[in-house]
């Protein structure tokens, strides 16, 4: 049983990612302020072609959730994180079925301040792109067409704003999310690893500045995202 537990991450993620996952688990067991975050930075095209048949599309209502709306309080988001999103003028798009919110996703224009590490993602083509984050479906709706339904609504919403593609970051160990996004045409544009040791934070990335070390909370590394696809 012990050896199966040790070998599990390597079977699931592969040799390199499994090793990084094991390091993260050991660090977080020592202290919640010690982590190894492994990110894949991706770009996804925005299309005006429907992703759902009309009958399914009509059963889902998409609308923007504004600051002060009651739906914000129902989201599984820490208050300080929610406040940071409102402060940077992030846009929240909610999906509703029979009047009940079943999921949501967030977008930022021009830049996004990461809430797990001290990093700001800057959009290299801000007039035609956004950064999306925190795509969330409530558990009871994850077996249906909710994922595609929200993206269908997001495509319509963003197309009206002239957006051609959206950037996001995925945790390397979230295999379900990686598979779902791959079906929507996502492509890899960068990778980043953040080592957190209490106040110290070290970054290694495939995007300039490639390496960064910080100790202060106010110090944030900036990564400029462009739709230049990496060779995996």
PDB file of C-alpha atoms in Angstrom:
ATOM      1  CA  UNK A   1       0.000   0.000   0.000  1.00  0.00           C
ATOM      2  CA  UNK A   2       2.827   2.421   0.863  1.00  0.00           C
ATOM      3  CA  UNK A   3       4.591   1.872  -2.456  1.00  0.00           C
ATOM      4  CA  UNK A   4       1.316   2.231  -4.383  1.00  0.00           C
ATOM      5  CA  UNK A   5       0.758   5.593  -2.696  1.00  0.00           C
ATOM      6  CA  UNK A   6       4.269   6.708  -3.615  1.00  0.00           C
ATOM      7  CA  UNK A   7       3.968   5.532  -7.214  1.00  0.00           C
ATOM      8  CA  UNK A   8       0.459   6.966  -7.714  1.00  0.00           C
ATOM      9  CA  UNK A   9       1.447  10.509  -8.763  1.00  0.00           C
ATOM     10  CA  UNK A  10       4.028   9.180 -11.233  1.00  0.00           C
ATOM     11  CA  UNK A  11       1.441   6.952 -12.917  1.00  0.00           C
ATOM     12  CA  UNK A  12      -1.115   9.743 -13.032  1.00  0.00           C
ATOM     13  CA  UNK A  13       1.034  12.718 -14.059  1.00  0.00           C
ATOM     14  CA  UNK A  14       4.186  11.188 -15.574  1.00  0.00           C
ATOM     15  CA  UNK A  15       7.729  11.158 -14.239  1.00  0.00           C
ATOM     16  CA  UNK A  16       8.533  14.896 -14.121  1.00  0.00           C
ATOM     17  CA  UNK A  17       5.097  16.176 -13.082  1.00  0.00           C
ATOM     18  CA  UNK A  18       4.750  13.316 -10.594  1.00  0.00           C
ATOM     19  CA  UNK A  19       8.042  14.299  -8.980  1.00  0.00           C
ATOM     20  CA  UNK A  20       6.955  17.954  -8.746  1.00  0.00           C
ATOM     21  CA  UNK A  21       3.591  16.931  -7.305  1.00  0.00           C
ATOM     22  CA  UNK A  22       5.337  14.850  -4.621  1.00  0.00           C
ATOM     23  CA  UNK A  23       7.512  17.822  -3.673  1.00  0.00           C
ATOM     24  CA  UNK A  24       4.428  20.012  -3.327  1.00  0.00           C
ATOM     25  CA  UNK A  25       2.694  17.457  -1.094  1.00  0.00           C
ATOM     26  CA  UNK A  26       5.734  17.171   1.186  1.00  0.00           C
ATOM     27  CA  UNK A  27       6.115  20.957   1.445  1.00  0.00           C
ATOM     28  CA  UNK A  28       2.433  21.573   2.196  1.00  0.00           C
ATOM     29  CA  UNK A  29       2.508  18.844   4.857  1.00  0.00           C
ATOM     30  CA  UNK A  30       5.319  20.709   6.620  1.00  0.00           C
ATOM     31  CA  UNK A  31       3.570  24.101   6.440  1.00  0.00           C
ATOM     32  CA  UNK A  32       0.600  25.598   4.530  1.00  0.00           C
ATOM     33  CA  UNK A  33       2.954  28.472   3.676  1.00  0.00           C
ATOM     34  CA  UNK A  34       5.233  26.147   1.732  1.00  0.00           C
ATOM     35  CA  UNK A  35       4.103  25.107  -1.753  1.00  0.00           C
ATOM     36  CA  UNK A  36       5.286  24.292  -5.238  1.00  0.00           C
ATOM     37  CA  UNK A  37       2.838  25.644  -7.825  1.00  0.00           C
ATOM     38  CA  UNK A  38       3.250  24.253 -11.324  1.00  0.00           C
ATOM     39  CA  UNK A  39       1.312  26.219 -13.949  1.00  0.00           C
ATOM     40  CA  UNK A  40       0.605  25.821 -17.637  1.00  0.00           C
ATOM     41  CA  UNK A  41      -0.272  29.094 -19.375  1.00  0.00           C
ATOM     42  CA  UNK A  42      -2.671  28.668 -22.243  1.00  0.00           C
ATOM     43  CA  UNK A  43      -4.488  30.542 -24.972  1.00  0.00           C
ATOM     44  CA  UNK A  44      -7.900  29.564 -26.287  1.00  0.00           C
ATOM     45  CA  UNK A  45      -9.628  30.946 -29.394  1.00  0.00           C
ATOM     46  CA  UNK A  46     -12.964  32.691 -29.039  1.00  0.00           C
ATOM     47  CA  UNK A  47     -15.393  31.508 -31.683  1.00  0.00           C
ATOM     48  CA  UNK A  48     -18.746  32.821 -32.869  1.00  0.00           C
ATOM     49  CA  UNK A  49     -19.830  29.291 -33.769  1.00  0.00           C
ATOM     50  CA  UNK A  50     -22.277  27.744 -31.273  1.00  0.00           C
ATOM     51  CA  UNK A  51     -20.912  24.956 -29.089  1.00  0.00           C
ATOM     52  CA  UNK A  52     -24.366  23.621 -28.203  1.00  0.00           C
ATOM     53  CA  UNK A  53     -27.517  22.711 -30.145  1.00  0.00           C
ATOM     54  CA  UNK A  54     -30.211  25.372 -29.892  1.00  0.00           C
ATOM     55  CA  UNK A  55     -32.469  23.351 -27.570  1.00  0.00           C
ATOM     56  CA  UNK A  56     -29.705  23.016 -24.968  1.00  0.00           C
ATOM     57  CA  UNK A  57     -28.562  26.584 -25.407  1.00  0.00           C
ATOM     58  CA  UNK A  58     -32.033  27.948 -24.684  1.00  0.00           C
ATOM     59  CA  UNK A  59     -32.228  26.135 -21.328  1.00  0.00           C
ATOM     60  CA  UNK A  60     -29.254  28.102 -19.986  1.00  0.00           C
ATOM     61  CA  UNK A  61     -29.334  31.807 -19.182  1.00  0.00           C
ATOM     62  CA  UNK A  62     -26.047  33.702 -19.127  1.00  0.00           C
ATOM     63  CA  UNK A  63     -25.729  37.107 -17.495  1.00  0.00           C
ATOM     64  CA  UNK A  64     -23.097  39.325 -15.955  1.00  0.00           C
ATOM     65  CA  UNK A  65     -22.944  39.321 -12.159  1.00  0.00           C
ATOM     66  CA  UNK A  66     -22.210  42.794 -10.830  1.00  0.00           C
ATOM     67  CA  UNK A  67     -20.609  44.003  -7.572  1.00  0.00           C
ATOM     68  CA  UNK A  68     -23.251  43.910  -4.874  1.00  0.00           C
ATOM     69  CA  UNK A  69     -25.268  41.077  -6.454  1.00  0.00           C
ATOM     70  CA  UNK A  70     -26.281  38.362  -3.989  1.00  0.00           C
ATOM     71  CA  UNK A  71     -24.726  35.632  -6.165  1.00  0.00           C
ATOM     72  CA  UNK A  72     -21.230  36.818  -5.262  1.00  0.00           C
ATOM     73  CA  UNK A  73     -21.796  35.880  -1.629  1.00  0.00           C
ATOM     74  CA  UNK A  74     -22.736  32.314  -2.603  1.00  0.00           C
ATOM     75  CA  UNK A  75     -19.449  31.641  -4.410  1.00  0.00           C
ATOM     76  CA  UNK A  76     -16.779  29.508  -2.670  1.00  0.00           C
ATOM     77  CA  UNK A  77     -14.276  32.379  -2.738  1.00  0.00           C
ATOM     78  CA  UNK A  78     -12.476  33.838   0.279  1.00  0.00           C
ATOM     79  CA  UNK A  79     -13.613  37.406   1.115  1.00  0.00           C
ATOM     80  CA  UNK A  80     -10.152  38.926   0.607  1.00  0.00           C
ATOM     81  CA  UNK A  81      -9.850  37.220  -2.797  1.00  0.00           C
ATOM     82  CA  UNK A  82     -13.296  38.445  -3.838  1.00  0.00           C
ATOM     83  CA  UNK A  83     -12.387  41.976  -2.745  1.00  0.00           C
ATOM     84  CA  UNK A  84      -9.219  41.819  -4.863  1.00  0.00           C
ATOM     85  CA  UNK A  85     -11.240  40.770  -7.910  1.00  0.00           C
ATOM     86  CA  UNK A  86     -13.670  43.641  -7.475  1.00  0.00           C
ATOM     87  CA  UNK A  87     -10.777  46.053  -6.974  1.00  0.00           C
ATOM     88  CA  UNK A  88      -9.182  45.090 -10.297  1.00  0.00           C
ATOM     89  CA  UNK A  89     -12.535  45.431 -12.112  1.00  0.00           C
ATOM     90  CA  UNK A  90     -12.831  41.755 -13.004  1.00  0.00           C
ATOM     91  CA  UNK A  91     -15.956  40.670 -14.889  1.00  0.00           C
ATOM     92  CA  UNK A  92     -18.025  37.721 -13.651  1.00  0.00           C
ATOM     93  CA  UNK A  93     -20.308  35.810 -16.016  1.00  0.00           C
ATOM     94  CA  UNK A  94     -22.879  33.542 -14.373  1.00  0.00           C
ATOM     95  CA  UNK A  95     -24.827  30.608 -15.803  1.00  0.00           C
ATOM     96  CA  UNK A  96     -28.407  30.067 -14.627  1.00  0.00           C
ATOM     97  CA  UNK A  97     -30.787  27.157 -15.147  1.00  0.00           C
ATOM     98  CA  UNK A  98     -34.416  27.591 -14.097  1.00  0.00           C
ATOM     99  CA  UNK A  99     -33.369  30.742 -12.252  1.00  0.00           C
ATOM    100  CA  UNK A 100     -30.663  28.981 -10.194  1.00  0.00           C
ATOM    101  CA  UNK A 101     -26.976  29.710 -10.669  1.00  0.00           C
ATOM    102  CA  UNK A 102     -25.179  26.525 -11.726  1.00  0.00           C
ATOM    103  CA  UNK A 103     -21.725  27.987 -12.364  1.00  0.00           C
ATOM    104  CA  UNK A 104     -19.658  31.005 -13.308  1.00  0.00           C
ATOM    105  CA  UNK A 105     -16.356  32.251 -14.706  1.00  0.00           C
ATOM    106  CA  UNK A 106     -14.315  35.427 -14.368  1.00  0.00           C
ATOM    107  CA  UNK A 107     -12.437  37.631 -16.870  1.00  0.00           C
ATOM    108  CA  UNK A 108      -9.938  40.442 -16.591  1.00  0.00           C
ATOM    109  CA  UNK A 109      -8.981  42.975 -19.263  1.00  0.00           C
ATOM    110  CA  UNK A 110      -5.341  43.951 -19.844  1.00  0.00           C
ATOM    111  CA  UNK A 111      -3.921  42.253 -16.725  1.00  0.00           C
ATOM    112  CA  UNK A 112      -4.708  39.859 -13.900  1.00  0.00           C
ATOM    113  CA  UNK A 113      -3.152  39.668 -10.434  1.00  0.00           C
ATOM    114  CA  UNK A 114      -2.766  36.005  -9.536  1.00  0.00           C
ATOM    115  CA  UNK A 115      -4.181  35.172  -6.085  1.00  0.00           C
ATOM    116  CA  UNK A 116      -2.062  32.087  -5.337  1.00  0.00           C
ATOM    117  CA  UNK A 117       1.374  33.584  -6.019  1.00  0.00           C
ATOM    118  CA  UNK A 118       2.883  37.063  -6.420  1.00  0.00           C
ATOM    119  CA  UNK A 119       2.505  37.290 -10.185  1.00  0.00           C
ATOM    120  CA  UNK A 120       0.690  39.610 -12.583  1.00  0.00           C
ATOM    121  CA  UNK A 121      -0.202  38.384 -16.055  1.00  0.00           C
ATOM    122  CA  UNK A 122      -0.133  41.141 -18.675  1.00  0.00           C
ATOM    123  CA  UNK A 123      -1.887  40.727 -22.021  1.00  0.00           C
ATOM    124  CA  UNK A 124       0.368  41.454 -24.974  1.00  0.00           C
ATOM    125  CA  UNK A 125      -2.644  42.266 -27.211  1.00  0.00           C
ATOM    126  CA  UNK A 126      -5.112  43.794 -24.732  1.00  0.00           C
ATOM    127  CA  UNK A 127      -7.579  45.069 -27.354  1.00  0.00           C
ATOM    128  CA  UNK A 128      -8.436  41.576 -28.555  1.00  0.00           C
ATOM    129  CA  UNK A 129      -7.826  39.311 -25.567  1.00  0.00           C
ATOM    130  CA  UNK A 130      -8.827  38.731 -21.949  1.00  0.00           C
ATOM    131  CA  UNK A 131      -7.566  36.600 -19.070  1.00  0.00           C
ATOM    132  CA  UNK A 132     -10.111  34.119 -17.709  1.00  0.00           C
ATOM    133  CA  UNK A 133      -9.928  32.449 -14.301  1.00  0.00           C
ATOM    134  CA  UNK A 134     -11.946  30.593 -11.690  1.00  0.00           C
ATOM    135  CA  UNK A 135     -14.197  28.590 -13.989  1.00  0.00           C
ATOM    136  CA  UNK A 136     -16.525  26.883 -11.527  1.00  0.00           C
ATOM    137  CA  UNK A 137     -19.451  24.496 -11.850  1.00  0.00           C
ATOM    138  CA  UNK A 138     -21.409  23.530  -8.758  1.00  0.00           C
ATOM    139  CA  UNK A 139     -20.880  19.778  -8.076  1.00  0.00           C
ATOM    140  CA  UNK A 140     -24.426  18.660  -8.886  1.00  0.00           C
ATOM    141  CA  UNK A 141     -24.109  20.042 -12.444  1.00  0.00           C
ATOM    142  CA  UNK A 142     -20.708  18.641 -13.399  1.00  0.00           C
ATOM    143  CA  UNK A 143     -22.011  15.534 -15.154  1.00  0.00           C
ATOM    144  CA  UNK A 144     -24.079  17.426 -17.724  1.00  0.00           C
ATOM    145  CA  UNK A 145     -23.411  20.030 -20.404  1.00  0.00           C
ATOM    146  CA  UNK A 146     -22.663  22.814 -17.926  1.00  0.00           C
ATOM    147  CA  UNK A 147     -18.990  23.178 -18.896  1.00  0.00           C
ATOM    148  CA  UNK A 148     -19.700  23.548 -22.610  1.00  0.00           C
ATOM    149  CA  UNK A 149     -22.789  25.622 -21.891  1.00  0.00           C
ATOM    150  CA  UNK A 150     -20.867  28.241 -19.920  1.00  0.00           C
ATOM    151  CA  UNK A 151     -18.179  28.409 -22.587  1.00  0.00           C
ATOM    152  CA  UNK A 152     -20.843  28.802 -25.249  1.00  0.00           C
ATOM    153  CA  UNK A 153     -22.236  31.799 -23.375  1.00  0.00           C
ATOM    154  CA  UNK A 154     -18.739  33.156 -22.753  1.00  0.00           C
ATOM    155  CA  UNK A 155     -17.935  32.961 -26.469  1.00  0.00           C
ATOM    156  CA  UNK A 156     -21.062  34.972 -27.300  1.00  0.00           C
ATOM    157  CA  UNK A 157     -20.335  37.524 -24.567  1.00  0.00           C
ATOM    158  CA  UNK A 158     -16.688  37.998 -25.578  1.00  0.00           C
ATOM    159  CA  UNK A 159     -17.362  37.996 -29.326  1.00  0.00           C
ATOM    160  CA  UNK A 160     -19.667  40.992 -28.865  1.00  0.00           C
ATOM    161  CA  UNK A 161     -16.732  42.772 -27.207  1.00  0.00           C
ATOM    162  CA  UNK A 162     -14.382  42.042 -30.102  1.00  0.00           C
ATOM    163  CA  UNK A 163     -12.290  39.503 -28.158  1.00  0.00           C
ATOM    164  CA  UNK A 164     -10.474  36.931 -30.321  1.00  0.00           C
ATOM    165  CA  UNK A 165      -8.843  34.777 -27.653  1.00  0.00           C
ATOM    166  CA  UNK A 166      -8.580  34.288 -23.928  1.00  0.00           C
ATOM    167  CA  UNK A 167      -5.599  33.390 -21.769  1.00  0.00           C
ATOM    168  CA  UNK A 168      -5.662  31.397 -18.562  1.00  0.00           C
ATOM    169  CA  UNK A 169      -3.452  29.328 -16.327  1.00  0.00           C
ATOM    170  CA  UNK A 170      -4.048  25.729 -15.384  1.00  0.00           C
ATOM    171  CA  UNK A 171      -2.522  23.836 -12.520  1.00  0.00           C
ATOM    172  CA  UNK A 172      -0.450  21.082 -14.102  1.00  0.00           C
ATOM    173  CA  UNK A 173      -2.004  18.504 -11.796  1.00  0.00           C
ATOM    174  CA  UNK A 174      -5.647  19.285 -12.705  1.00  0.00           C
ATOM    175  CA  UNK A 175      -6.051  16.623 -15.382  1.00  0.00           C
ATOM    176  CA  UNK A 176      -9.837  16.965 -15.690  1.00  0.00           C
ATOM    177  CA  UNK A 177      -9.574  20.671 -16.476  1.00  0.00           C
ATOM    178  CA  UNK A 178      -6.765  20.060 -18.979  1.00  0.00           C
ATOM    179  CA  UNK A 179      -8.831  17.472 -20.861  1.00  0.00           C
ATOM    180  CA  UNK A 180     -11.914  19.701 -20.925  1.00  0.00           C
ATOM    181  CA  UNK A 181     -10.021  22.735 -22.238  1.00  0.00           C
ATOM    182  CA  UNK A 182      -8.223  20.661 -24.865  1.00  0.00           C
ATOM    183  CA  UNK A 183     -11.580  19.916 -26.489  1.00  0.00           C
ATOM    184  CA  UNK A 184     -12.117  23.672 -26.858  1.00  0.00           C
ATOM    185  CA  UNK A 185      -8.873  24.160 -28.774  1.00  0.00           C
ATOM    186  CA  UNK A 186      -6.517  25.489 -26.100  1.00  0.00           C
ATOM    187  CA  UNK A 187      -2.803  25.769 -26.859  1.00  0.00           C
ATOM    188  CA  UNK A 188       0.180  26.039 -24.528  1.00  0.00           C
ATOM    189  CA  UNK A 189       1.989  29.407 -24.532  1.00  0.00           C
ATOM    190  CA  UNK A 190       4.167  29.081 -21.430  1.00  0.00           C
ATOM    191  CA  UNK A 191       5.005  27.299 -18.218  1.00  0.00           C
ATOM    192  CA  UNK A 192       5.827  28.643 -14.758  1.00  0.00           C
ATOM    193  CA  UNK A 193       6.876  27.074 -11.467  1.00  0.00           C
ATOM    194  CA  UNK A 194       6.585  29.005  -8.195  1.00  0.00           C
ATOM    195  CA  UNK A 195       8.340  27.776  -5.066  1.00  0.00           C
ATOM    196  CA  UNK A 196       6.922  29.302  -1.870  1.00  0.00           C
ATOM    197  CA  UNK A 197       8.919  29.023   1.346  1.00  0.00           C
ATOM    198  CA  UNK A 198       7.059  31.189   3.831  1.00  0.00           C
ATOM    199  CA  UNK A 199       7.794  34.775   2.690  1.00  0.00           C
ATOM    200  CA  UNK A 200      10.299  33.758   0.006  1.00  0.00           C
ATOM    201  CA  UNK A 201       8.953  33.153  -3.475  1.00  0.00           C
ATOM    202  CA  UNK A 202      11.049  31.900  -6.405  1.00  0.00           C
ATOM    203  CA  UNK A 203       9.782  31.646  -9.990  1.00  0.00           C
ATOM    204  CA  UNK A 204      11.130  29.750 -12.996  1.00  0.00           C
ATOM    205  CA  UNK A 205       9.270  30.326 -16.268  1.00  0.00           C
ATOM    206  CA  UNK A 206       9.540  29.937 -20.024  1.00  0.00           C
ATOM    207  CA  UNK A 207       8.496  33.599 -20.370  1.00  0.00           C
ATOM    208  CA  UNK A 208      10.613  36.642 -19.528  1.00  0.00           C
ATOM    209  CA  UNK A 209      12.036  37.420 -17.018  1.00  0.00           C
ATOM    210  CA  UNK A 210      12.417  33.587 -16.764  1.00  0.00           C
ATOM    211  CA  UNK A 211      13.658  33.728 -13.136  1.00  0.00           C
ATOM    212  CA  UNK A 212      12.464  35.900 -10.264  1.00  0.00           C
ATOM    213  CA  UNK A 213      13.063  35.975  -6.516  1.00  0.00           C
ATOM    214  CA  UNK A 214      10.988  38.072  -4.126  1.00  0.00           C
ATOM    215  CA  UNK A 215      10.565  38.524  -0.386  1.00  0.00           C
ATOM    216  CA  UNK A 216       8.124  41.421  -0.172  1.00  0.00           C
ATOM    217  CA  UNK A 217       4.359  41.061  -0.531  1.00  0.00           C
ATOM    218  CA  UNK A 218       4.309  44.164  -2.707  1.00  0.00           C
ATOM    219  CA  UNK A 219       6.804  42.662  -5.162  1.00  0.00           C
ATOM    220  CA  UNK A 220       5.039  40.980  -8.097  1.00  0.00           C
ATOM    221  CA  UNK A 221       6.732  39.464 -11.114  1.00  0.00           C
ATOM    222  CA  UNK A 222       5.104  40.351 -14.452  1.00  0.00           C
ATOM    223  CA  UNK A 223       4.629  37.848 -17.246  1.00  0.00           C
ATOM    224  CA  UNK A 224       3.521  39.148 -20.652  1.00  0.00           C
ATOM    225  CA  UNK A 225       1.254  36.646 -22.422  1.00  0.00           C
ATOM    226  CA  UNK A 226       1.179  36.470 -26.217  1.00  0.00           C
ATOM    227  CA  UNK A 227      -0.524  33.915 -28.485  1.00  0.00           C
ATOM    228  CA  UNK A 228       2.773  32.311 -29.518  1.00  0.00           C
ATOM    229  CA  UNK A 229       2.271  28.580 -29.081  1.00  0.00           C
ATOM    230  CA  UNK A 230       4.993  26.498 -27.443  1.00  0.00           C
ATOM    231  CA  UNK A 231       6.136  23.176 -28.840  1.00  0.00           C
ATOM    232  CA  UNK A 232       5.111  20.654 -26.186  1.00  0.00           C
TER     233      UNK A 232
END
